[in-house]
Amino acid sequence: MMIWRLTPADSAAWRAIRLEALAKAPDAFGSRLADWQDRPLDSFAARLAATPTYAVGDDPQLPLAVAGLDPDPDHPRRLWIISVYARPAARGRGYAEALLRHLLEIARADGMTELALHVGTGNEPAQRLYHRLGFAFSGAPAQMNPNGVPEAEMLLAL
């Protein structure tokens, strides 16, 4: 198992897993497949250049799980974990957990004091993973994502 940061040179591999995520788990994201499927590869490269995105897998040409980090403009020492997706073949095998633990270490090394994420209120497998990593529900009211799915906020103090 290896973990790496995706760069614009990885845009084709990231495009493939991003489109798969939006097709197979349409309710889990704030974007829709239709928002992304016709974008040129340069658009995927630009996203990777602007948003730190990491992958895990056994082959750097085939990410099995991905996640990004996004700064919180209202809390300079908080990062949001975004766009988390594990391919079905990787689920339950520790790939996503290893990737998220890596993101925790990056955040700590960068002097962050908190990580945050949103998770679907019905997505119990993801919630169990986040709880194992130390995340807890913030108590904030669930918010609807753009696809009409209620999402809960989870936080982890670093």
XYZ file of N, CA, C and O in Angstrom:
632
model
N 0.856 -1.177 0.000
C 0.000 0.000 0.000
C 0.897 1.235 0.000
O 1.848 1.310 0.769
N 0.566 2.193 -0.855
C 1.310 3.452 -0.919
C 0.333 4.615 -0.927
O -0.792 4.486 -1.389
N 0.796 5.740 -0.397
C -0.009 6.966 -0.364
C 0.789 8.052 -1.054
O 1.992 8.181 -0.813
N 0.146 8.808 -1.915
C 0.833 9.871 -2.638
C -0.107 11.045 -2.874
O -1.315 10.908 -2.854
N 0.526 12.205 -3.059
C -0.249 13.391 -3.421
C -0.429 13.386 -4.936
O 0.530 13.192 -5.696
N -1.654 13.609 -5.347
C -1.947 13.702 -6.769
C -1.518 15.074 -7.276
O -1.765 16.091 -6.631
N -0.894 15.095 -8.416
C -0.456 16.326 -9.052
C -1.192 16.474 -10.385
O -1.857 15.534 -10.831
N -1.054 17.612 -11.027
C -1.701 17.757 -12.342
C -1.310 16.644 -13.327
O -2.114 16.276 -14.187
N -0.130 16.075 -13.170
C 0.276 14.968 -14.043
C -0.587 13.724 -13.822
O -0.636 12.839 -14.684
N -1.268 13.646 -12.682
C -2.134 12.504 -12.356
C -3.591 12.765 -12.727
O -4.481 12.031 -12.308
N -3.844 13.798 -13.509
C -5.226 14.210 -13.744
C -6.064 13.128 -14.426
O -7.256 13.015 -14.120
N -5.503 12.321 -15.284
C -6.292 11.269 -15.938
C -6.740 10.223 -14.920
O -7.904 9.788 -14.927
N -5.835 9.817 -14.034
C -6.198 8.835 -13.004
C -7.222 9.421 -12.040
O -8.167 8.735 -11.632
N -7.038 10.696 -11.679
C -7.997 11.316 -10.756
C -9.345 11.520 -11.432
O -10.394 11.332 -10.814
N -9.336 11.872 -12.704
C -10.590 12.025 -13.439
C -11.379 10.714 -13.395
O -12.579 10.711 -13.125
N -10.692 9.595 -13.611
C -11.373 8.297 -13.622
C -12.025 7.988 -12.276
O -13.193 7.587 -12.217
N -11.308 8.183 -11.181
C -11.885 7.854 -9.875
C -12.924 8.897 -9.465
O -13.921 8.564 -8.832
N -12.734 10.133 -9.844
C -13.714 11.183 -9.521
C -15.038 10.902 -10.228
O -16.106 10.989 -9.616
N -14.983 10.582 -11.504
C -16.214 10.283 -12.239
C -16.877 9.019 -11.710
O -18.104 8.942 -11.619
N -16.058 8.028 -11.342
C -16.612 6.810 -10.741
C -17.334 7.150 -9.437
O -18.447 6.663 -9.184
N -16.711 7.965 -8.607
C -17.319 8.344 -7.327
C -18.662 9.025 -7.552
O -19.651 8.695 -6.878
N -18.706 9.952 -8.472
C -19.941 10.687 -8.724
C -21.012 9.803 -9.347
O -22.208 10.028 -9.131
N -20.607 8.778 -10.097
C -21.568 7.853 -10.704
C -22.079 6.831 -9.688
O -23.274 6.533 -9.641
N -21.184 6.291 -8.857
C -21.556 5.207 -7.946
C -22.093 5.693 -6.604
O -22.773 4.943 -5.913
N -21.753 6.906 -6.220
C -22.206 7.448 -4.930
C -22.715 8.872 -5.132
O -22.215 9.812 -4.520
N -23.712 9.052 -5.979
C -24.133 10.411 -6.340
C -24.639 11.247 -5.168
O -24.525 12.471 -5.201
N -25.158 10.606 -4.141
C -25.695 11.366 -3.010
C -24.629 11.806 -2.023
O -24.903 12.602 -1.133
N -23.413 11.303 -2.170
C -22.365 11.562 -1.176
C -21.582 12.849 -1.433
O -20.751 13.213 -0.609
N -21.852 13.510 -2.526
C -21.026 14.656 -2.902
C -21.883 15.872 -3.203
O -23.055 15.751 -3.542
N -21.256 17.020 -3.096
C -21.926 18.263 -3.431
C -21.958 18.523 -4.923
O -22.643 19.425 -5.382
N -21.229 17.740 -5.672
C -21.208 17.855 -7.134
C -21.986 16.693 -7.736
O -22.209 15.677 -7.089
N -22.330 16.865 -8.983
C -23.026 15.800 -9.712
C -22.155 15.345 -10.867
O -21.307 16.096 -11.361
N -22.380 14.136 -11.314
C -21.644 13.599 -12.448
C -21.761 14.544 -13.638
O -20.769 14.818 -14.326
N -22.938 15.077 -13.870
C -23.142 15.984 -15.000
C -22.277 17.237 -14.900
O -21.933 17.835 -15.918
N -21.913 17.622 -13.676
C -21.058 18.802 -13.480
C -19.614 18.545 -13.922
O -18.871 19.491 -14.175
N -19.216 17.278 -13.950
C -17.808 16.939 -14.160
C -17.528 16.137 -15.435
O -16.433 16.224 -15.993
N -18.460 15.358 -15.914
C -18.142 14.376 -16.947
C -17.682 14.967 -18.276
O -16.920 14.325 -18.993
N -18.099 16.166 -18.602
C -17.693 16.754 -19.876
C -16.549 17.758 -19.747
O -16.171 18.396 -20.731
N -16.011 17.897 -18.547
C -14.903 18.834 -18.358
C -13.647 18.303 -19.045
O -13.370 17.107 -19.035
N -12.855 19.204 -19.610
C -11.597 18.761 -20.211
C -10.608 18.338 -19.115
O -10.727 18.737 -17.952
N -9.640 17.540 -19.507
C -8.643 17.053 -18.566
C -7.922 18.197 -17.873
O -7.553 18.091 -16.699
N -7.759 19.322 -18.566
C -7.113 20.496 -17.961
C -7.854 20.977 -16.714
O -7.241 21.491 -15.784
N -9.168 20.825 -16.685
C -9.953 21.229 -15.530
C -9.621 20.355 -14.319
O -9.526 20.848 -13.193
N -9.433 19.066 -14.550
C -9.052 18.158 -13.471
C -7.632 18.487 -12.990
O -7.359 18.471 -11.791
N -6.762 18.799 -13.914
C -5.390 19.176 -13.547
C -5.392 20.457 -12.721
O -4.657 20.561 -11.723
N -6.213 21.421 -13.091
C -6.286 22.680 -12.347
C -6.792 22.440 -10.927
O -6.285 23.040 -9.969
N -7.761 21.568 -10.771
C -8.272 21.252 -9.427
C -7.161 20.627 -8.576
O -6.999 20.969 -7.405
N -6.402 19.713 -9.169
C -5.310 19.077 -8.423
C -4.217 20.080 -8.066
O -3.574 19.957 -7.026
N -4.004 21.067 -8.916
C -3.004 22.102 -8.625
C -3.470 23.006 -7.487
O -2.655 23.475 -6.686
N -4.777 23.227 -7.386
C -5.315 24.169 -6.410
C -5.689 23.528 -5.079
O -5.660 24.193 -4.041
N -6.066 22.259 -5.096
C -6.572 21.589 -3.893
C -5.726 20.360 -3.608
O -5.726 19.421 -4.404
N -5.010 20.348 -2.484
C -4.224 19.156 -2.157
C -5.128 17.928 -2.090
O -6.079 17.879 -1.313
N -4.826 16.969 -2.943
C -5.622 15.746 -3.047
C -4.656 14.572 -2.988
O -3.617 14.584 -3.646
N -5.035 13.572 -2.212
C -4.158 12.433 -1.962
C -4.856 11.151 -2.383
O -6.084 11.055 -2.402
N -4.036 10.155 -2.691
C -4.549 8.855 -3.116
C -3.806 7.755 -2.379
O -2.684 7.947 -1.900
N -4.427 6.606 -2.340
C -3.817 5.410 -1.767
C -4.130 4.252 -2.706
O -5.170 4.222 -3.356
N -3.196 3.337 -2.795
C -3.396 2.157 -3.621
C -2.124 1.342 -3.667
O -1.161 1.607 -2.923
N -2.118 0.377 -4.546
C -0.947 -0.479 -4.722
C -0.146 -0.094 -5.958
O 0.975 -0.551 -6.137
N -0.739 0.730 -6.800
C -0.125 1.153 -8.057
C -0.429 2.645 -8.236
O -1.604 3.035 -8.236
N 0.598 3.489 -8.390
C 0.339 4.931 -8.497
C -0.468 5.339 -9.735
O -0.897 6.483 -9.828
N -0.704 4.429 -10.634
C -1.545 4.731 -11.783
C -3.012 4.385 -11.522
O -3.872 4.698 -12.343
N -3.272 3.742 -10.365
C -4.628 3.293 -10.074
C -4.988 3.585 -8.615
O -4.880 2.714 -7.755
N -5.421 4.814 -8.316
C -5.840 5.124 -6.953
C -7.038 4.268 -6.545
O -7.974 4.095 -7.326
N -6.982 3.731 -5.337
C -8.097 2.943 -4.819
C -8.984 3.766 -3.888
O -10.139 3.421 -3.677
N -8.426 4.816 -3.329
C -9.204 5.751 -2.510
C -8.551 7.122 -2.632
O -7.334 7.214 -2.835
N -9.362 8.155 -2.513
C -8.870 9.535 -2.632
C -9.552 10.417 -1.600
O -10.644 10.101 -1.120
N -8.900 11.521 -1.262
C -9.477 12.536 -0.381
C -8.674 13.814 -0.550
O -7.477 13.772 -0.863
N -9.331 14.939 -0.332
C -8.676 16.234 -0.450
C -8.714 17.001 0.857
O -9.442 16.642 1.795
N -7.925 18.049 0.911
C -7.883 18.957 2.056
C -8.199 20.358 1.575
O -7.651 20.809 0.563
N -9.068 21.029 2.304
C -9.490 22.371 1.916
C -9.447 23.266 3.154
O -10.024 22.915 4.188
N -8.767 24.420 3.077
C -8.727 25.306 4.246
C -10.099 25.886 4.554
O -10.931 26.059 3.667
N -10.304 26.185 5.819
C -11.543 26.821 6.255
C -11.280 28.320 6.339
O -10.476 28.756 7.162
N -11.924 29.131 5.516
C -11.642 30.570 5.518
C -12.004 31.263 6.831
O -11.453 32.316 7.144
N -12.904 30.656 7.614
C -13.318 31.266 8.876
C -12.485 30.803 10.070
O -12.559 31.401 11.140
N -11.746 29.728 9.886
C -10.926 29.150 10.965
C -9.563 28.796 10.376
O -9.401 27.707 9.809
N -8.588 29.667 10.488
C -7.307 29.453 9.800
C -6.533 28.215 10.235
O -5.629 27.790 9.521
N -6.879 27.599 11.353
C -6.161 26.400 11.792
C -7.014 25.138 11.642
O -6.723 24.116 12.232
N -8.056 25.250 10.801
C -8.934 24.101 10.522
C -8.849 23.761 9.035
O -8.888 24.638 8.180
N -8.775 22.470 8.766
C -8.861 21.971 7.404
C -10.103 21.098 7.278
O -10.467 20.391 8.219
N -10.724 21.159 6.114
C -11.844 20.280 5.796
C -11.326 19.112 4.964
O -10.560 19.317 4.010
N -11.719 17.928 5.309
C -11.468 16.760 4.469
C -12.638 16.687 3.494
O -13.797 16.677 3.911
N -12.302 16.652 2.206
C -13.344 16.714 1.170
C -13.166 15.595 0.153
O -12.084 15.007 0.032
N -14.226 15.330 -0.571
C -14.208 14.428 -1.726
C -13.607 13.063 -1.399
O -12.802 12.526 -2.155
N -14.028 12.494 -0.279
C -13.539 11.172 0.127
C -14.282 10.105 -0.662
O -15.512 10.103 -0.724
N -13.522 9.191 -1.256
C -14.136 8.082 -1.987
C -13.176 6.904 -1.996
O -11.976 7.072 -2.233
N -13.721 5.719 -1.729
C -12.974 4.470 -1.859
C -13.687 3.596 -2.873
O -14.917 3.423 -2.805
N -12.934 3.076 -3.809
C -13.521 2.169 -4.793
C -14.060 0.938 -4.070
O -13.514 0.515 -3.047
N -15.133 0.343 -4.579
C -15.721 -0.819 -3.900
C -14.698 -1.921 -3.580
O -14.752 -2.507 -2.499
N -13.760 -2.173 -4.466
C -12.762 -3.222 -4.222
C -11.833 -2.886 -3.061
O -11.194 -3.776 -2.502
N -11.757 -1.615 -2.682
C -10.856 -1.196 -1.599
C -11.561 -1.118 -0.252
O -10.898 -1.004 0.778
N -12.862 -1.162 -0.249
C -13.612 -0.966 0.996
C -13.396 -2.132 1.960
O -13.353 -3.287 1.563
N -13.255 -1.768 3.226
C -13.053 -2.773 4.258
C -11.659 -3.365 4.283
O -11.395 -4.321 5.010
N -10.746 -2.804 3.519
C -9.384 -3.342 3.429
C -8.336 -2.391 4.002
O -7.154 -2.658 3.893
N -8.778 -1.271 4.597
C -7.853 -0.371 5.277
C -7.281 0.747 4.426
O -6.524 1.566 4.936
N -7.613 0.801 3.159
C -7.056 1.841 2.292
C -7.525 3.232 2.721
O -6.715 4.150 2.877
N -8.829 3.405 2.867
C -9.347 4.724 3.230
C -8.852 5.141 4.615
O -8.480 6.298 4.817
N -8.810 4.205 5.536
C -8.320 4.545 6.876
C -6.861 4.988 6.826
O -6.487 5.980 7.460
N -6.031 4.280 6.081
C -4.617 4.668 5.960
C -4.496 6.051 5.333
O -3.689 6.879 5.782
N -5.299 6.319 4.321
C -5.261 7.624 3.670
C -5.664 8.734 4.640
O -4.999 9.769 4.731
N -6.733 8.523 5.376
C -7.194 9.543 6.312
C -6.197 9.747 7.456
O -5.970 10.876 7.889
N -5.574 8.688 7.921
C -4.531 8.838 8.947
C -3.372 9.677 8.399
O -2.792 10.489 9.115
N -3.060 9.495 7.134
C -2.018 10.303 6.490
C -2.416 11.783 6.477
O -1.589 12.654 6.764
N -3.667 12.059 6.168
C -4.144 13.447 6.165
C -4.078 14.051 7.567
O -3.760 15.239 7.708
N -4.361 13.251 8.580
C -4.241 13.731 9.962
C -2.805 14.156 10.252
O -2.568 15.202 10.870
N -1.850 13.364 9.803
C -0.439 13.693 10.036
C -0.025 14.953 9.273
O 0.729 15.773 9.790
N -0.509 15.100 8.071
C -0.221 16.315 7.296
C -0.762 17.537 8.031
O -0.077 18.549 8.168
N -1.991 17.444 8.501
C -2.612 18.568 9.210
C -1.829 18.914 10.469
O -1.576 20.087 10.746
N -1.434 17.904 11.223
C -0.641 18.159 12.432
C 0.686 18.825 12.078
O 1.102 19.788 12.722
N 1.357 18.305 11.061
C 2.650 18.860 10.656
C 2.515 20.302 10.178
O 3.452 21.088 10.326
N 1.363 20.648 9.634
C 1.117 22.010 9.160
C 0.622 22.938 10.268
O 0.268 24.084 9.999
N 0.552 22.446 11.496
C 0.141 23.282 12.618
C -1.354 23.483 12.746
O -1.794 24.392 13.458
N -2.138 22.646 12.095
C -3.585 22.754 12.214
C -4.013 22.265 13.597
O -3.345 21.422 14.202
N -5.124 22.768 14.077
C -5.636 22.348 15.379
C -6.934 21.551 15.264
O -7.392 20.983 16.257
N -7.507 21.507 14.059
C -8.782 20.815 13.906
C -8.976 20.372 12.460
O -8.593 21.067 11.529
N -9.592 19.207 12.316
C -10.056 18.729 11.020
C -11.572 18.631 11.079
O -12.149 18.331 12.134
N -12.204 18.885 9.961
C -13.660 18.832 9.875
C -14.051 18.100 8.596
O -13.273 18.032 7.636
N -15.240 17.557 8.604
C -15.778 16.918 7.409
C -17.286 16.852 7.524
O -17.850 17.026 8.607
N -17.920 16.622 6.409
C -19.354 16.367 6.368
C -19.554 14.935 5.899
O -18.838 14.462 5.012
N -20.521 14.275 6.479
C -20.835 12.897 6.101
C -22.344 12.749 6.071
O -23.058 13.321 6.900
N -22.818 11.999 5.107
C -24.256 11.753 5.009
C -24.783 11.132 6.298
O -24.144 10.236 6.863
N -25.932 11.608 6.749
C -26.476 11.099 8.016
C -26.813 9.612 7.935
O -26.861 8.945 8.961
N -26.998 9.090 6.742
C -27.283 7.666 6.577
C -26.078 6.835 6.186
O -26.201 5.621 5.994
N -24.921 7.445 6.086
C -23.720 6.732 5.645
C -22.996 6.152 6.864
O -21.962 6.650 7.301
N -23.550 5.086 7.411
C -23.016 4.491 8.635
C -21.607 3.922 8.471
O -20.790 4.059 9.380
N -21.256 3.280 7.352
C -19.878 2.798 7.235
C -18.846 3.928 7.321
O -17.832 3.797 8.011
N -19.116 5.038 6.659
C -18.180 6.174 6.724
C -18.157 6.753 8.132
O -17.083 7.078 8.656
N -19.307 6.862 8.760
C -19.349 7.383 10.121
C -18.527 6.516 11.071
O -17.796 7.036 11.919
N -18.621 5.182 10.930
C -17.828 4.285 11.784
C -16.339 4.511 11.567
O -15.552 4.544 12.521
N -15.932 4.685 10.314
C -14.524 4.947 10.017
C -14.076 6.246 10.684
O -13.042 6.285 11.355
N -14.850 7.296 10.528
C -14.477 8.581 11.103
C -14.436 8.515 12.631
O -13.539 9.080 13.258
N -15.365 7.790 13.234
C -15.340 7.626 14.693
C -14.069 6.892 15.132
O -13.457 7.273 16.134
N -13.673 5.855 14.408
C -12.431 5.124 14.733
C -11.223 6.042 14.726
O -10.271 5.842 15.477
N -11.255 7.041 13.865
C -10.139 7.978 13.756
C -10.206 9.081 14.807
O -9.287 9.892 14.907
N -11.294 9.138 15.573
C -11.416 10.131 16.632
C -12.362 11.277 16.339
O -12.529 12.169 17.167
N -12.980 11.292 15.177
C -13.955 12.336 14.856
C -15.215 12.149 15.704
O -15.582 11.028 16.050
N -15.861 13.255 16.022
C -17.128 13.233 16.742
C -18.073 14.226 16.079
O -17.634 15.224 15.494
N -19.360 13.940 16.179
C -20.343 14.865 15.638
C -20.241 16.179 16.390
O -20.104 16.204 17.606
N -20.313 17.272 15.649
C -20.145 18.598 16.254
C -21.387 19.063 17.008
O -21.300 19.960 17.832
N -22.530 18.498 16.693
C -23.776 18.955 17.289
C -24.486 19.999 16.445
O -25.611 20.386 16.744
N -23.824 20.462 15.399
C -24.470 21.415 14.495
C -25.611 20.705 13.762
O -25.529 19.507 13.489
N -26.669 21.426 13.442
C -27.766 20.803 12.704
C -27.284 20.269 11.357
O -26.400 20.857 10.722
N -27.848 19.147 10.940
C -27.519 18.586 9.636
C -27.880 19.600 8.556
O -28.852 20.348 8.684
N -27.061 19.621 7.515
C -27.311 20.503 6.378
C -27.542 19.657 5.142
O -26.950 18.587 5.004
N -28.377 20.152 4.264
C -28.618 19.445 3.007
C -27.484 19.756 2.039
O -27.123 20.919 1.857
N -26.926 18.720 1.423
C -25.949 18.983 0.378
C -26.705 19.350 -0.895
O -27.944 19.281 -0.931
N -26.018 19.782 -1.938
C -26.717 20.218 -3.150
C -27.588 19.141 -3.806
O -28.450 19.453 -4.618
N -27.381 17.877 -3.421
C -28.201 16.798 -3.969
C -29.385 16.461 -3.060
O -30.068 15.468 -3.273
N -29.604 17.275 -2.013
C -30.739 17.068 -1.132
C -30.531 16.008 -0.068
O -31.501 15.526 0.522
N -29.286 15.642 0.205
C -28.983 14.620 1.204
C -28.523 15.313 2.481
O -27.616 16.148 2.444
N -29.122 14.975 3.639
C -28.677 15.596 4.889
C -27.285 15.094 5.278
O -27.005 13.902 5.217
N -26.436 16.044 5.669
C -25.076 15.719 6.075
C -24.809 16.283 7.458
O -25.211 17.406 7.765
N -24.118 15.492 8.258
C -23.715 15.916 9.600
C -22.267 16.377 9.567
O -21.453 15.875 8.788
N -21.963 17.339 10.426
C -20.596 17.829 10.555
C -19.888 17.021 11.639
O -20.448 16.781 12.706
N -18.663 16.606 11.336
C -17.833 15.906 12.310
C -16.523 16.668 12.459
O -16.009 17.215 11.479
N -15.975 16.691 13.696
C -14.754 17.410 13.992
C -13.773 16.504 14.716
O -14.164 15.578 15.433
N -12.491 16.818 14.537
C -11.419 16.134 15.254
C -10.419 17.173 15.708
O -9.837 17.890 14.875
N -10.239 17.300 17.016
C -9.211 18.189 17.551
C -7.871 17.485 17.399
O -7.735 16.306 17.715
N -6.886 18.232 16.930
C -5.549 17.658 16.718
C -4.622 17.984 17.863
O -4.751 18.949 18.545
